[in-house]
Amino acid sequence: MAIITKKIKGTEDVLPKQSYRWQFIEKIMREEAGKFGFRELRTPVFEHTELFARGVGQTTDVVQKEMYTFDTKGGESVTLRPEGTAGAARAVLEHALPNEGLPIKAYYLTSCYRYEKPQAGRLREFHQFGVEEYGTSSPLADAEVILLADSIFKRLQIKNLHLEINSIGCPECRPKFNAALRGYFGRYTEELCETCRTRLDKNPMRILDCKSPVCSKIAENAPTILEFLCEECQEHFEQVKKLLTAAGVEFTVNPSIVRGLDYYTKTVFEFVSDAIGSQGTVCGGGRYDGLVEELGGPSLPSLGYAMGLERLLMVMENQGIEIPEPEPCALYIAGLGDEAQLKAFELINQLRSYGISAEGDVVGRGLRAQMKYADKIGAQFSLVLGDNELLEGKAKIKNMTTGEQSEVPLDETFAVNFSAIHMTAKFGQR
Ligand code: ATP
Ligand code: MG
């Protein structure tokens, strides 16, 4: 029979043989976030459409073209989360977390959905690790979140990742910059792509982020925000740079980084890799001091970022970074005959209750097929139980690599005895 259907374009399966790679990076992310005082926040996969329209911004590509939006049977418009920040801010407000003390530090590890043109490093369902810090306008917080990303990349041993930072000012200085941009890009209206022509009026800063070669060429000589920053924004940016330098984090200032959300203010940054071609941004974020207010909350300066797990794994693969594979089954117990099977079943349960990975036949196979399976799963040790072993109350544990055998009693000391043999093989004689 033909399979029912194939997976949806732009989505990926993570198969059991590959999932350890994901678990490895996720574990490091959780550990590093924990060290920095961030706790996990889990929000629903869908939210009211309005949340993203307001939280991400009407003029962004995400809201204009990329959202998975649908009406429920109850007639509500809901959207699969295209990013994690809006939902996190909604949860923080809904549960009045600011009353519990500031800053609020949260991280998330979630799937996101964007209707994009699928290609390497660009999917329709992808995964992000992100952090959010609410209730601080201090440059110390900017440095802290960037340092967290940096320490994750260091632990993952990723090489050649460049940190590029910029400041995009605040509602005070940005209008002057936007006016200068309109003046500059206005001279090239005919040449700009269609999207950028609409951006010219609504959000000219986004032209700086356009990926079309013509627009990016024109953007090369555009005025830069750094000439327009107000005193406060300038001082803030100087402090962030000073703190990063003090922490030994290398960076370059790239005035063309503007980021995709509408509510970014002051610091914006990206970590870019040259190892995976054009989809090279593995992490992007910054400050969004106006976001919480935009969502109807109090003034709560915040910041954060998200990194794409698929892109990170691609970079690691391209750089040949090894991810430790999970340890295979410690002991496979093969049973011959009903009575021996029952004993094998008991011993396996005993091993597992001691935290030792153990397997036995669950298919009803003969001895040869059982041993073939033990080989296939890479079992470190094996043991065959037949009538003789049951009669004598002991059996031989075989080291599958060296062929060495050791006899152990088949009683309540079994797991402890096996553990000693296992540990000796692993770490040597003490
Ligand atoms: P890009 O400019 O590459 O489209 P973006 O600015 O839309 O990225 P963000 O919204 O800042 O990206 O998301 C943060 C990170 O999530 C990105 O740096 C990237 O690593 C990852 N990411 C974003 N969109 C996708 C996607 N469609 N597929 C896979 N990863 C993605
Ligand atoms: Mg995008």
Coordinates of C-alpha atoms and ligand atoms in Angstrom, one line a residue:
M1 CA 0.0 0.0 0.0
A2 CA 1.3 3.5 -0.8
I3 CA 2.1 5.7 2.2
I4 CA -0.8 7.9 3.1
T5 CA 1.0 11.2 2.5
K6 CA 4.4 12.8 2.7
K7 CA 5.6 15.5 5.1
I8 CA 4.6 19.0 4.3
K9 CA 7.1 21.0 2.3
G10 CA 9.6 23.0 4.4
T11 CA 9.2 20.6 7.4
E12 CA 11.7 18.1 8.7
D13 CA 11.6 14.8 10.7
V14 CA 14.2 14.3 13.3
L15 CA 14.8 10.5 13.3
P16 CA 15.7 8.5 16.3
K17 CA 19.3 8.1 15.0
Q18 CA 19.7 11.8 14.7
S19 CA 17.8 13.2 17.7
Y20 CA 20.9 13.0 20.0
R21 CA 22.3 15.9 18.0
W22 CA 19.4 18.1 18.9
Q23 CA 19.3 16.9 22.5
F24 CA 23.0 17.7 22.8
I25 CA 22.7 21.4 21.8
E26 CA 19.4 21.8 23.7
K27 CA 21.1 20.5 26.8
I28 CA 23.9 23.0 26.5
M29 CA 21.5 25.8 25.9
R30 CA 19.5 25.0 29.0
E31 CA 22.6 24.6 31.1
E32 CA 24.1 27.9 30.0
A33 CA 20.8 29.8 30.3
G34 CA 20.5 28.4 33.9
K35 CA 24.0 29.6 34.8
F36 CA 22.9 33.1 33.7
G37 CA 19.7 32.9 35.7
F38 CA 17.2 32.4 32.9
R39 CA 14.3 29.9 33.4
E40 CA 12.3 28.2 30.8
L41 CA 9.0 29.8 29.6
R42 CA 6.6 27.6 27.5
T43 CA 3.9 29.3 25.6
P44 CA 1.2 27.9 23.3
V45 CA 2.0 27.1 19.6
F46 CA -0.8 29.4 18.5
E47 CA -2.0 32.8 19.7
H48 CA -4.6 35.4 18.6
T49 CA -3.4 36.8 15.2
E50 CA -3.6 40.3 16.6
L51 CA -0.8 39.6 19.1
F52 CA 1.7 39.0 16.3
A53 CA 0.3 41.8 14.1
R54 CA 1.1 44.2 16.9
G55 CA 4.0 42.4 18.6
V56 CA 6.0 41.7 15.5
G57 CA 4.9 44.7 13.5
Q58 CA 2.6 45.3 10.6
T59 CA 5.3 46.3 8.2
T60 CA 7.5 43.3 8.7
D61 CA 7.9 40.5 6.2
V62 CA 6.8 38.0 8.9
V63 CA 3.4 39.6 9.3
Q64 CA 2.9 40.7 5.7
K65 CA 3.8 37.4 4.0
E66 CA 5.0 34.6 6.3
M67 CA 2.3 33.9 8.9
Y68 CA 0.2 30.7 9.1
T69 CA -3.1 32.3 10.0
F70 CA -6.4 30.6 10.0
D71 CA -9.9 30.9 11.4
T72 CA -11.0 28.4 14.0
K73 CA -14.4 26.7 14.0
G74 CA -15.4 29.3 16.6
G75 CA -14.6 32.0 14.0
E76 CA -11.4 33.4 15.8
S77 CA -8.4 34.2 13.8
V78 CA -5.3 32.4 15.2
T79 CA -1.7 32.2 14.0
L80 CA 1.0 29.6 14.6
R81 CA 3.8 31.4 16.3
P82 CA 6.3 32.8 13.8
E83 CA 8.7 33.8 16.6
G84 CA 8.9 33.6 20.4
T85 CA 9.0 37.2 21.6
A86 CA 5.4 38.2 21.2
G87 CA 4.0 35.2 23.0
A88 CA 6.6 35.5 25.8
A89 CA 5.6 39.2 26.3
R90 CA 1.9 38.3 26.3
A91 CA 2.5 35.6 29.0
V92 CA 4.6 38.0 31.1
L93 CA 1.8 40.5 31.1
E94 CA -1.1 38.0 31.5
H95 CA 0.5 36.5 34.6
A96 CA 1.6 39.9 36.0
L97 CA 5.2 38.7 36.3
P98 CA 6.6 42.2 36.7
N99 CA 5.0 42.2 40.2
E100 CA 7.3 39.3 41.2
G101 CA 10.4 41.4 40.7
L102 CA 12.5 42.7 37.9
P103 CA 14.3 41.8 35.8
I104 CA 12.4 38.8 34.5
K105 CA 14.7 36.4 32.7
A106 CA 13.2 33.7 30.6
Y107 CA 14.3 31.4 27.8
Y108 CA 12.4 29.2 25.3
L109 CA 13.1 26.3 23.0
T110 CA 10.3 26.1 20.5
S111 CA 9.2 25.4 17.0
C112 CA 8.3 28.4 14.8
Y113 CA 6.2 28.6 11.6
R114 CA 6.8 30.9 8.6
Y115 CA 5.5 30.5 5.1
E116 CA 8.8 31.1 3.4
K117 CA 10.5 29.6 0.3
P118 CA 12.1 26.5 1.7
Q119 CA 15.8 26.1 1.0
A120 CA 18.9 25.0 3.0
G121 CA 18.6 26.7 6.4
R122 CA 15.2 28.2 5.6
L123 CA 12.3 26.0 6.6
R124 CA 8.5 26.5 7.2
E125 CA 8.7 24.8 10.5
F126 CA 12.0 25.5 12.3
H127 CA 13.2 25.7 15.9
Q128 CA 14.6 28.4 18.0
F129 CA 16.3 28.9 21.3
G130 CA 15.6 32.4 22.5
V131 CA 16.0 34.5 25.6
E132 CA 13.9 37.4 26.9
E133 CA 14.9 39.8 29.6
Y134 CA 12.3 42.3 30.9
G135 CA 12.5 45.4 33.0
T136 CA 16.0 46.8 32.5
S137 CA 17.3 49.5 30.2
S138 CA 20.9 49.0 31.5
P139 CA 23.6 48.2 29.0
L140 CA 24.7 45.5 31.5
A141 CA 21.7 43.6 30.4
D142 CA 22.6 43.9 26.7
A143 CA 26.0 42.6 27.5
E144 CA 24.6 39.8 29.6
V145 CA 22.3 38.4 26.9
I146 CA 25.0 38.6 24.3
L147 CA 27.5 36.9 26.6
L148 CA 25.0 34.1 27.1
A149 CA 24.8 33.5 23.3
D150 CA 28.6 33.7 23.1
S151 CA 29.1 31.2 25.9
I152 CA 26.7 28.8 24.2
F153 CA 28.6 29.0 20.9
K154 CA 31.9 28.5 22.7
R155 CA 30.6 25.4 24.5
L156 CA 29.4 24.1 21.1
Q157 CA 32.9 24.7 19.8
I158 CA 31.6 26.7 16.8
K159 CA 34.4 28.5 15.0
N160 CA 34.4 31.7 12.9
L161 CA 31.1 33.1 14.1
H162 CA 31.2 36.9 13.9
L163 CA 29.2 39.1 16.2
E164 CA 28.0 42.2 14.5
I165 CA 26.3 44.9 16.5
N166 CA 24.6 48.2 15.8
S167 CA 22.3 50.7 17.5
I168 CA 19.1 51.7 15.7
G169 CA 18.3 54.5 18.1
C170 CA 15.0 55.3 19.9
P171 CA 11.8 57.1 19.0
E172 CA 13.7 60.4 19.6
C173 CA 16.5 59.9 17.1
R174 CA 15.1 57.5 14.6
P175 CA 12.6 59.9 12.9
K176 CA 15.6 62.1 11.9
F177 CA 17.4 59.0 10.5
N178 CA 14.3 57.8 8.7
A179 CA 13.9 61.3 7.1
A180 CA 17.5 61.1 5.9
L181 CA 16.9 57.6 4.5
R182 CA 13.8 58.8 2.6
G183 CA 15.8 61.6 1.1
Y184 CA 18.6 59.2 0.1
F185 CA 16.6 56.3 -1.2
G186 CA 14.0 58.6 -2.7
R187 CA 16.6 59.3 -5.4
Y188 CA 16.6 55.7 -6.4
T189 CA 12.8 54.9 -6.4
E190 CA 12.9 53.6 -10.0
E191 CA 15.6 51.1 -9.2
L192 CA 14.5 49.8 -5.8
C193 CA 12.6 46.4 -5.7
E194 CA 8.8 46.6 -5.3
T195 CA 8.9 45.7 -1.6
C196 CA 11.4 48.4 -0.9
R197 CA 9.4 51.0 -2.7
T198 CA 6.6 50.4 -0.2
R199 CA 9.1 50.4 2.6
L200 CA 10.3 53.9 1.6
D201 CA 7.3 55.5 3.0
K202 CA 6.4 53.2 5.9
N203 CA 9.7 51.9 7.3
P204 CA 12.7 53.0 5.2
M205 CA 15.2 51.5 7.6
R206 CA 14.1 48.0 6.4
I207 CA 15.5 48.8 3.0
L208 CA 19.0 48.4 4.6
D209 CA 18.1 44.8 5.3
C210 CA 16.9 44.0 1.7
K211 CA 18.5 40.9 0.2
S212 CA 18.1 42.0 -3.4
P213 CA 21.5 42.7 -5.0
V214 CA 20.3 46.0 -6.5
C215 CA 18.8 47.4 -3.2
S216 CA 21.8 46.3 -1.2
K217 CA 24.2 47.9 -3.6
I218 CA 22.2 51.2 -3.4
A219 CA 22.1 50.8 0.4
E220 CA 25.9 50.7 0.6
N221 CA 26.2 54.5 0.5
A222 CA 23.1 55.3 2.5
P223 CA 23.4 57.5 5.6
T224 CA 24.1 55.4 8.8
I225 CA 22.1 55.6 12.0
L226 CA 25.3 56.2 13.9
E227 CA 25.4 59.8 12.6
F228 CA 21.9 60.4 14.1
L229 CA 21.9 58.8 17.5
C230 CA 20.8 61.0 20.3
E231 CA 23.1 61.4 23.3
E232 CA 21.4 58.8 25.4
C233 CA 21.5 56.1 22.7
Q234 CA 25.0 57.0 21.8
E235 CA 26.1 56.6 25.5
H236 CA 24.2 53.3 25.8
F237 CA 25.9 51.9 22.7
E238 CA 29.3 53.0 24.0
Q239 CA 28.7 51.2 27.2
V240 CA 27.6 48.0 25.5
K241 CA 30.7 48.0 23.4
K242 CA 32.9 48.7 26.5
L243 CA 31.3 45.8 28.4
L244 CA 31.7 43.4 25.5
T245 CA 35.4 44.4 25.2
A246 CA 35.9 44.0 28.9
A247 CA 34.4 40.5 28.6
G248 CA 36.8 39.6 25.8
V249 CA 34.0 39.2 23.2
E250 CA 35.0 40.2 19.8
F251 CA 32.6 42.2 17.6
T252 CA 32.3 44.5 14.7
V253 CA 30.0 47.4 14.4
N254 CA 27.8 46.9 11.3
P255 CA 25.5 49.9 10.7
S256 CA 23.4 47.9 8.1
I257 CA 22.0 45.6 10.8
V258 CA 18.4 46.7 11.4
R259 CA 16.5 43.5 12.3
G260 CA 13.1 42.4 11.3
L261 CA 10.8 43.4 14.1
D262 CA 9.3 46.9 14.2
Y263 CA 9.9 47.6 17.9
Y264 CA 13.6 47.2 18.1
T265 CA 15.4 50.1 19.8
K266 CA 19.0 50.8 20.6
T267 CA 21.1 47.7 20.5
V268 CA 20.6 45.2 17.6
F269 CA 23.0 42.3 16.9
E270 CA 23.6 39.2 14.8
F271 CA 25.9 36.3 15.0
V272 CA 26.9 35.4 11.5
S273 CA 28.6 32.3 10.2
D274 CA 30.4 32.0 6.8
A275 CA 30.1 28.2 6.9
I276 CA 26.6 27.8 5.5
G277 CA 26.3 30.3 2.7
S278 CA 23.6 32.9 2.4
Q279 CA 21.5 31.7 5.3
G280 CA 24.4 32.6 7.6
T281 CA 22.7 34.4 10.4
V282 CA 22.4 31.9 13.2
C283 CA 21.3 34.3 15.9
G284 CA 19.7 37.7 15.9
G285 CA 18.2 40.0 18.5
G286 CA 18.4 43.2 20.4
R287 CA 16.5 45.6 22.5
Y288 CA 12.8 46.3 22.2
D289 CA 12.1 48.9 24.8
G290 CA 8.7 49.8 23.3
L291 CA 7.3 46.3 22.8
V292 CA 5.5 45.6 26.1
E293 CA 3.8 49.0 26.0
E294 CA 2.8 48.3 22.4
L295 CA 1.0 45.2 23.7
G296 CA -0.9 47.2 26.2
G297 CA 1.4 46.7 29.2
P298 CA 3.4 49.2 31.3
S299 CA 6.6 50.7 30.1
L300 CA 9.0 47.7 30.5
P301 CA 12.3 48.0 28.7
S302 CA 13.2 44.6 27.4
L303 CA 15.6 42.7 25.1
G304 CA 16.4 39.3 23.8
Y305 CA 17.3 37.2 20.8
A306 CA 16.7 33.9 19.1
M307 CA 19.0 31.4 17.4
G308 CA 18.0 28.9 14.8
L309 CA 18.7 25.4 15.8
E310 CA 18.7 24.0 12.2
R311 CA 21.2 26.6 11.2
L312 CA 23.4 25.9 14.2
L313 CA 23.4 22.2 13.5
M314 CA 24.3 22.9 9.9
V315 CA 27.3 25.1 10.9
M316 CA 28.4 22.4 13.3
E317 CA 28.2 19.7 10.7
N318 CA 30.1 21.8 8.1
Q319 CA 32.8 22.5 10.6
G320 CA 33.1 18.8 11.5
I321 CA 32.3 19.3 15.1
E322 CA 31.6 16.0 16.7
I323 CA 28.6 15.5 18.8
P324 CA 28.9 12.6 21.3
E325 CA 26.7 9.7 20.4
P326 CA 24.5 8.2 23.1
E327 CA 26.0 5.1 24.8
P328 CA 24.6 1.9 23.3
C329 CA 22.7 -0.7 25.3
A330 CA 25.0 -1.9 28.2
L331 CA 23.8 -5.5 28.3
Y332 CA 21.7 -7.6 26.0
I333 CA 20.2 -10.8 27.5
A334 CA 19.2 -13.5 25.1
G335 CA 16.8 -16.2 26.4
L336 CA 16.3 -19.7 25.0
G337 CA 12.9 -21.2 25.9
D338 CA 10.0 -19.9 28.0
E339 CA 11.6 -20.3 31.4
A340 CA 14.9 -18.6 30.4
Q341 CA 12.9 -15.8 28.7
L342 CA 11.1 -15.2 32.0
K343 CA 14.4 -15.1 33.9
A344 CA 15.9 -12.7 31.2
F345 CA 12.9 -10.5 31.6
E346 CA 13.4 -10.3 35.4
L347 CA 17.1 -9.6 35.1
I348 CA 16.5 -6.9 32.6
N349 CA 14.0 -5.2 34.9
Q350 CA 16.5 -5.5 37.7
L351 CA 19.2 -3.8 35.6
R352 CA 16.9 -1.0 34.5
S353 CA 15.9 -0.3 38.1
Y354 CA 19.6 0.2 38.8
G355 CA 19.8 2.8 36.0
I356 CA 21.6 0.4 33.6
S357 CA 20.4 0.2 30.0
A358 CA 19.4 -3.4 29.2
E359 CA 17.5 -5.1 26.5
G360 CA 16.2 -8.5 25.6
D361 CA 14.0 -10.1 23.0
V362 CA 10.6 -8.6 22.5
V363 CA 9.9 -10.2 19.2
G364 CA 10.0 -13.9 19.9
R365 CA 13.2 -14.6 17.9
G366 CA 15.5 -17.6 18.1
L367 CA 19.0 -17.3 19.6
R368 CA 20.9 -16.5 16.4
A369 CA 18.5 -13.7 15.5
Q370 CA 18.7 -12.3 19.0
M371 CA 22.5 -12.2 18.9
K372 CA 22.3 -10.6 15.5
Y373 CA 20.1 -7.9 16.9
A374 CA 22.4 -7.4 19.9
D375 CA 25.2 -6.8 17.4
K376 CA 23.1 -4.4 15.4
I377 CA 22.3 -2.2 18.3
G378 CA 26.0 -2.2 19.4
A379 CA 25.3 -3.8 22.8
Q380 CA 28.5 -3.6 24.9
F381 CA 27.9 -6.9 26.7
S382 CA 25.7 -9.9 26.1
L383 CA 24.6 -12.9 28.1
V384 CA 22.9 -16.1 26.9
L385 CA 20.4 -17.8 29.2
G386 CA 19.5 -21.4 28.6
D387 CA 18.5 -24.5 30.6
N388 CA 22.1 -25.0 31.9
E389 CA 22.4 -21.5 33.2
L390 CA 19.1 -21.7 34.9
L391 CA 20.0 -25.0 36.5
E392 CA 23.4 -23.7 37.8
G393 CA 22.0 -20.2 38.7
K394 CA 24.9 -18.4 37.0
A395 CA 25.8 -17.3 33.5
K396 CA 28.7 -15.8 31.5
I397 CA 28.6 -12.1 30.6
K398 CA 30.5 -11.5 27.4
N399 CA 32.3 -8.3 26.4
M400 CA 31.2 -7.8 22.8
T401 CA 34.4 -5.9 21.9
T402 CA 37.1 -8.1 23.6
G403 CA 35.3 -11.4 23.8
E404 CA 36.3 -11.6 27.4
Q405 CA 33.8 -13.5 29.6
S406 CA 33.0 -13.2 33.3
E407 CA 30.7 -15.5 35.3
V408 CA 28.0 -13.9 37.5
P409 CA 25.2 -15.4 39.7
L410 CA 21.7 -14.9 38.4
D411 CA 20.3 -13.5 41.7
E412 CA 19.5 -10.1 43.3
T413 CA 23.3 -9.2 43.1
F414 CA 23.2 -9.4 39.3
A415 CA 22.9 -5.7 38.5
V416 CA 25.6 -4.8 41.0
N417 CA 28.0 -7.5 39.7
F418 CA 27.3 -6.4 36.1
S419 CA 27.8 -2.8 37.0
A420 CA 31.3 -3.6 38.3
I421 CA 32.2 -5.5 35.1
H422 CA 30.8 -2.6 33.0
M423 CA 32.7 0.1 34.9
T424 CA 36.0 -1.8 34.8
A425 CA 35.7 -2.2 31.1
K426 CA 34.9 1.4 30.7
F427 CA 37.4 3.1 33.1
G428 CA 39.9 0.3 33.8
Q429 CA 40.8 -1.5 37.1
R430 CA 40.7 0.8 40.1
Ligands
ATP1 P1 16.6 35.9 8.0 O1 17.1 37.2 7.7 O2 17.6 34.8 7.7 O3 15.3 35.6 7.3 P2 15.2 36.6 10.3 O4 15.7 38.0 10.6 O5 13.9 36.4 9.7 O6 16.3 35.8 9.6 P3 14.7 36.1 13.1 O7 13.3 36.4 13.0 O8 15.6 37.1 13.8 O9 15.3 35.8 11.7 O10 15.0 34.7 13.8 C1 16.1 34.4 14.6 C2 16.9 33.2 14.0 O11 16.0 32.1 13.6 C3 17.6 33.5 12.7 O12 18.8 34.1 12.9 C4 17.7 32.1 12.1 O13 18.9 31.4 12.7 C5 16.5 31.4 12.5 N1 15.5 31.4 11.4 C6 14.7 32.4 11.0 N2 13.9 32.1 10.0 C7 14.2 30.8 9.8 C8 13.7 29.8 8.8 N3 12.7 30.1 8.0 N4 14.2 28.6 8.8 C9 15.2 28.3 9.7 N5 15.7 29.1 10.6 C10 15.2 30.4 10.6
MG2 MG 13.3 36.1 7.8

